[in-house]
Amino acid sequence: MTTITLVQGDITRQSVDAVVNAANSSLLGGGGVDGAIHRRGGPAILAECRKLRASHYGKGLVTGRAVATTAGELDAQWVIHTVGPVWQGPGSDSSLLASCYRESLRVADELSARTVAFPAISTGVFRWPMEEAAHIAVETVRDTEAAVEEVRFVLFDERAYKAFAEQIR
Ligand code: ADP
């Protein structure tokens, strides 16, 4: 059984086996969580991302999929990069957002990671409404069979924390 925990804070400060990155398909860095992970994790992460681009991920990472690299200098073993969908307005298809959580957990299981920190994927630059994103995130983790012991949602601000807390009451 996977236990869900919530903390308000910076995902790059977590001590966990794997940190999930809200990456973009280029795998070559960006803003938000992505920028913070590469800044604190150092150049080893980008170096592995470049190798992925040069091998199996020539066109980058597809939305809804996940792939792992070293976590560099973060207090973690791995960064699991996943690409969330951009919100397209009311009625947006949430299946790719759910897939990010499912695929990241699948990769975490492959690595035998026991503790995994997730950000609120797609709720930044990709504009997904926080309440809806929180619902999809929690529901998907609950519905996914995984050996991971703890999924820790790391919410950057109080608004995000409250939205997730609503979902696990
Ligand atoms: P996306 O492109 O998937 O929308 P972002 O990185 O822009 O990803 O934002 C995802 C969420 O992560 C947003 O709610 C944002 O406030 C939050 N966030 C940004 N930096 C951090 C951080 N260092 N730790 C945890 N959450 C963060």
mmCIF file of C-alpha atoms and ligand atoms in Angstrom:
data_model
loop_
_atom_site.group_PDB
_atom_site.id
_atom_site.type_symbol
_atom_site.label_atom_id
_atom_site.label_comp_id
_atom_site.label_asym_id
_atom_site.label_seq_id
_atom_site.Cartn_x
_atom_site.Cartn_y
_atom_site.Cartn_z
ATOM 1 C CA MET A 1 0.000 0.000 0.000
ATOM 2 C CA THR A 2 1.311 3.384 -0.973
ATOM 3 C CA THR A 3 0.922 6.069 1.688
ATOM 4 C CA ILE A 4 0.221 9.593 0.484
ATOM 5 C CA THR A 5 1.778 12.481 2.416
ATOM 6 C CA LEU A 6 1.658 16.231 1.789
ATOM 7 C CA VAL A 7 4.209 18.917 2.543
ATOM 8 C CA GLN A 8 4.369 22.563 1.632
ATOM 9 C CA GLY A 9 7.842 23.439 0.393
ATOM 10 C CA ASP A 10 10.524 23.147 -2.221
ATOM 11 C CA ILE A 11 10.784 19.773 -3.953
ATOM 12 C CA THR A 12 14.543 20.182 -4.403
ATOM 13 C CA ARG A 13 14.947 20.120 -0.582
ATOM 14 C CA GLN A 14 13.354 16.703 -0.086
ATOM 15 C CA SER A 15 15.232 13.591 1.054
ATOM 16 C CA VAL A 16 13.612 10.827 -0.968
ATOM 17 C CA ASP A 17 14.652 8.039 -3.317
ATOM 18 C CA ALA A 18 13.196 9.752 -6.375
ATOM 19 C CA VAL A 19 12.144 13.307 -7.186
ATOM 20 C CA VAL A 20 9.676 13.735 -10.047
ATOM 21 C CA ASN A 21 10.384 16.620 -12.402
ATOM 22 C CA ALA A 22 7.620 18.489 -14.235
ATOM 23 C CA ALA A 23 9.828 18.535 -17.322
ATOM 24 C CA ASN A 24 9.161 19.650 -20.860
ATOM 25 C CA SER A 25 9.509 17.375 -23.844
ATOM 26 C CA SER A 26 12.971 18.651 -24.785
ATOM 27 C CA LEU A 27 14.387 17.239 -21.505
ATOM 28 C CA LEU A 28 16.860 20.107 -21.707
ATOM 29 C CA GLY A 29 15.574 22.231 -18.854
ATOM 30 C CA GLY A 30 12.995 24.944 -18.350
ATOM 31 C CA GLY A 31 11.461 27.088 -15.633
ATOM 32 C CA GLY A 32 9.540 26.238 -12.474
ATOM 33 C CA VAL A 33 10.291 22.841 -10.941
ATOM 34 C CA ASP A 34 12.522 21.924 -13.890
ATOM 35 C CA GLY A 35 14.754 24.965 -13.462
ATOM 36 C CA ALA A 36 14.960 24.481 -9.697
ATOM 37 C CA ILE A 37 15.933 20.789 -10.041
ATOM 38 C CA HIS A 38 18.702 21.505 -12.543
ATOM 39 C CA ARG A 39 19.993 24.446 -10.480
ATOM 40 C CA ARG A 40 20.244 22.540 -7.225
ATOM 41 C CA GLY A 41 21.023 19.138 -8.747
ATOM 42 C CA GLY A 42 23.912 20.446 -10.809
ATOM 43 C CA PRO A 43 25.125 19.607 -14.341
ATOM 44 C CA ALA A 44 25.084 15.790 -14.000
ATOM 45 C CA ILE A 45 21.310 15.737 -14.562
ATOM 46 C CA LEU A 46 21.452 17.743 -17.779
ATOM 47 C CA ALA A 47 24.380 15.627 -18.969
ATOM 48 C CA GLU A 48 22.235 12.479 -18.642
ATOM 49 C CA CYS A 49 19.278 14.191 -20.283
ATOM 50 C CA ARG A 50 21.483 15.068 -23.251
ATOM 51 C CA LYS A 51 22.543 11.421 -23.504
ATOM 52 C CA LEU A 52 18.884 10.374 -23.554
ATOM 53 C CA ARG A 53 18.255 12.851 -26.382
ATOM 54 C CA ALA A 54 21.221 11.398 -28.261
ATOM 55 C CA SER A 55 19.937 7.828 -27.888
ATOM 56 C CA HIS A 56 16.395 6.528 -27.308
ATOM 57 C CA TYR A 57 14.727 9.932 -26.956
ATOM 58 C CA GLY A 58 15.865 11.649 -30.129
ATOM 59 C CA LYS A 59 12.611 13.583 -30.413
ATOM 60 C CA GLY A 60 12.361 14.194 -26.689
ATOM 61 C CA LEU A 61 9.954 12.767 -24.128
ATOM 62 C CA VAL A 62 6.310 12.324 -25.108
ATOM 63 C CA THR A 63 3.604 13.943 -22.935
ATOM 64 C CA GLY A 64 2.394 11.537 -20.245
ATOM 65 C CA ARG A 65 5.556 9.404 -20.259
ATOM 66 C CA ALA A 66 8.432 9.270 -17.749
ATOM 67 C CA VAL A 67 12.152 8.532 -17.749
ATOM 68 C CA ALA A 68 14.769 8.521 -14.977
ATOM 69 C CA THR A 69 18.216 10.066 -14.636
ATOM 70 C CA THR A 70 20.644 10.571 -11.785
ATOM 71 C CA ALA A 71 19.601 13.159 -9.190
ATOM 72 C CA GLY A 72 23.067 14.721 -9.194
ATOM 73 C CA GLU A 73 23.594 16.669 -5.984
ATOM 74 C CA LEU A 74 19.988 16.441 -4.790
ATOM 75 C CA ASP A 75 19.383 14.359 -1.666
ATOM 76 C CA ALA A 76 17.868 11.612 -3.817
ATOM 77 C CA GLN A 77 18.996 8.785 -6.068
ATOM 78 C CA TRP A 78 17.008 9.620 -9.163
ATOM 79 C CA VAL A 79 15.056 12.317 -10.919
ATOM 80 C CA ILE A 80 12.074 10.930 -12.810
ATOM 81 C CA HIS A 81 11.257 13.330 -15.624
ATOM 82 C CA THR A 82 7.682 13.436 -16.853
ATOM 83 C CA VAL A 83 5.948 15.795 -19.247
ATOM 84 C CA GLY A 84 2.523 17.074 -18.240
ATOM 85 C CA PRO A 85 -0.095 18.220 -20.735
ATOM 86 C CA VAL A 86 -0.858 21.901 -21.304
ATOM 87 C CA TRP A 87 -4.352 22.845 -20.118
ATOM 88 C CA GLN A 88 -6.578 23.500 -23.138
ATOM 89 C CA GLY A 89 -9.499 25.069 -21.304
ATOM 90 C CA PRO A 90 -12.612 23.600 -19.669
ATOM 91 C CA GLY A 91 -13.194 19.964 -20.591
ATOM 92 C CA SER A 92 -9.508 19.294 -21.197
ATOM 93 C CA ASP A 93 -8.660 15.597 -21.440
ATOM 94 C CA SER A 94 -7.073 14.655 -18.125
ATOM 95 C CA SER A 95 -5.839 11.226 -19.212
ATOM 96 C CA LEU A 96 -2.342 12.450 -20.044
ATOM 97 C CA LEU A 97 -2.034 14.141 -16.660
ATOM 98 C CA ALA A 98 -3.096 10.904 -14.948
ATOM 99 C CA SER A 99 -0.582 9.073 -17.131
ATOM 100 C CA CYS A 100 2.259 11.237 -15.766
ATOM 101 C CA TYR A 101 1.574 9.967 -12.243
ATOM 102 C CA ARG A 102 1.063 6.366 -13.340
ATOM 103 C CA GLU A 103 4.152 6.229 -15.555
ATOM 104 C CA SER A 104 6.322 7.943 -12.929
ATOM 105 C CA LEU A 105 5.246 5.323 -10.384
ATOM 106 C CA ARG A 106 5.972 2.553 -12.865
ATOM 107 C CA VAL A 107 9.504 3.919 -13.387
ATOM 108 C CA ALA A 108 9.897 4.314 -9.607
ATOM 109 C CA ASP A 109 8.969 0.645 -9.152
ATOM 110 C CA GLU A 110 11.478 -0.386 -11.819
ATOM 111 C CA LEU A 111 14.150 1.455 -9.816
ATOM 112 C CA SER A 112 12.885 -0.039 -6.529
ATOM 113 C CA ALA A 113 12.400 3.489 -5.189
ATOM 114 C CA ARG A 114 10.456 3.453 -1.933
ATOM 115 C CA THR A 115 9.872 7.173 -1.457
ATOM 116 C CA VAL A 116 8.876 9.466 -4.312
ATOM 117 C CA ALA A 117 8.288 13.234 -4.244
ATOM 118 C CA PHE A 118 5.879 14.700 -6.795
ATOM 119 C CA PRO A 119 5.204 18.355 -7.652
ATOM 120 C CA ALA A 120 1.755 19.469 -8.788
ATOM 121 C CA ILE A 121 2.416 18.581 -12.427
ATOM 122 C CA SER A 122 1.001 20.933 -15.104
ATOM 123 C CA THR A 123 -0.217 23.562 -12.594
ATOM 124 C CA GLY A 124 2.486 26.129 -13.367
ATOM 125 C CA VAL A 125 3.388 27.256 -16.867
ATOM 126 C CA PHE A 126 1.034 24.557 -18.223
ATOM 127 C CA ARG A 127 -1.915 26.294 -16.451
ATOM 128 C CA TRP A 128 -3.970 23.299 -15.251
ATOM 129 C CA PRO A 129 -6.436 24.542 -12.570
ATOM 130 C CA MET A 130 -5.053 23.553 -9.162
ATOM 131 C CA GLU A 131 -8.208 21.940 -7.722
ATOM 132 C CA GLU A 132 -8.720 19.746 -10.750
ATOM 133 C CA ALA A 133 -5.032 18.845 -10.988
ATOM 134 C CA ALA A 134 -5.012 17.912 -7.299
ATOM 135 C CA HIS A 135 -8.022 15.658 -7.804
ATOM 136 C CA ILE A 136 -6.427 13.870 -10.764
ATOM 137 C CA ALA A 137 -3.095 13.514 -8.933
ATOM 138 C CA VAL A 138 -4.530 12.002 -5.751
ATOM 139 C CA GLU A 139 -7.076 9.801 -7.484
ATOM 140 C CA THR A 140 -4.480 8.400 -9.889
ATOM 141 C CA VAL A 141 -1.957 7.611 -7.156
ATOM 142 C CA ARG A 142 -4.699 5.938 -5.109
ATOM 143 C CA ASP A 143 -5.780 3.839 -8.088
ATOM 144 C CA THR A 144 -2.272 2.772 -9.117
ATOM 145 C CA GLU A 145 -0.837 -0.490 -7.808
ATOM 146 C CA ALA A 146 2.775 0.269 -6.863
ATOM 147 C CA ALA A 147 5.429 -1.048 -4.504
ATOM 148 C CA VAL A 148 6.401 2.549 -3.667
ATOM 149 C CA GLU A 149 5.831 3.064 0.060
ATOM 150 C CA GLU A 150 5.412 6.834 0.194
ATOM 151 C CA VAL A 151 4.206 9.310 -2.389
ATOM 152 C CA ARG A 152 4.937 12.756 -1.056
ATOM 153 C CA PHE A 153 3.232 15.630 -2.818
ATOM 154 C CA VAL A 154 5.415 18.704 -2.392
ATOM 155 C CA LEU A 155 3.302 21.805 -2.834
ATOM 156 C CA PHE A 156 5.018 25.100 -3.372
ATOM 157 C CA ASP A 157 2.496 27.423 -1.780
ATOM 158 C CA GLU A 158 -0.457 27.382 0.583
ATOM 159 C CA ARG A 159 -3.026 27.426 -2.204
ATOM 160 C CA ALA A 160 -1.602 24.267 -3.714
ATOM 161 C CA TYR A 161 -1.255 22.624 -0.309
ATOM 162 C CA LYS A 162 -4.903 23.327 0.509
ATOM 163 C CA ALA A 163 -6.105 21.984 -2.814
ATOM 164 C CA PHE A 164 -4.301 18.692 -2.217
ATOM 165 C CA ALA A 165 -5.370 18.551 1.434
ATOM 166 C CA GLU A 166 -9.011 18.814 0.266
ATOM 167 C CA GLN A 167 -8.477 15.644 -1.766
ATOM 168 C CA ILE A 168 -7.066 13.475 1.009
ATOM 169 C CA ARG A 169 -9.574 14.375 3.731
HETATM 170 P P1 ADP B 1 4.332 22.678 -15.498
HETATM 171 O O1 ADP B 1 5.117 23.147 -16.699
HETATM 172 O O2 ADP B 1 4.084 21.174 -15.498
HETATM 173 O O3 ADP B 1 3.103 23.481 -15.269
HETATM 174 P P2 ADP B 1 5.843 24.113 -13.424
HETATM 175 O O4 ADP B 1 7.208 23.745 -12.948
HETATM 176 O O5 ADP B 1 5.686 25.391 -14.175
HETATM 177 O O6 ADP B 1 5.341 22.844 -14.263
HETATM 178 O O7 ADP B 1 4.840 24.152 -12.185
HETATM 179 C C1 ADP B 1 4.293 23.021 -11.545
HETATM 180 C C2 ADP B 1 3.976 23.373 -10.110
HETATM 181 O O8 ADP B 1 5.160 23.325 -9.312
HETATM 182 C C3 ADP B 1 3.388 24.766 -9.877
HETATM 183 O O9 ADP B 1 2.302 24.649 -8.959
HETATM 184 C C4 ADP B 1 4.550 25.552 -9.271
HETATM 185 O O10 ADP B 1 4.097 26.561 -8.370
HETATM 186 C C5 ADP B 1 5.255 24.471 -8.491
HETATM 187 N N1 ADP B 1 6.687 24.702 -8.209
HETATM 188 C C6 ADP B 1 7.551 25.567 -8.787
HETATM 189 N N2 ADP B 1 8.786 25.446 -8.246
HETATM 190 C C7 ADP B 1 8.699 24.465 -7.291
HETATM 191 C C8 ADP B 1 9.615 23.866 -6.362
HETATM 192 N N3 ADP B 1 10.894 24.257 -6.304
HETATM 193 N N4 ADP B 1 9.158 22.887 -5.544
HETATM 194 C C9 ADP B 1 7.860 22.460 -5.607
HETATM 195 N N5 ADP B 1 6.958 22.986 -6.447
HETATM 196 C C10 ADP B 1 7.357 23.977 -7.283
#
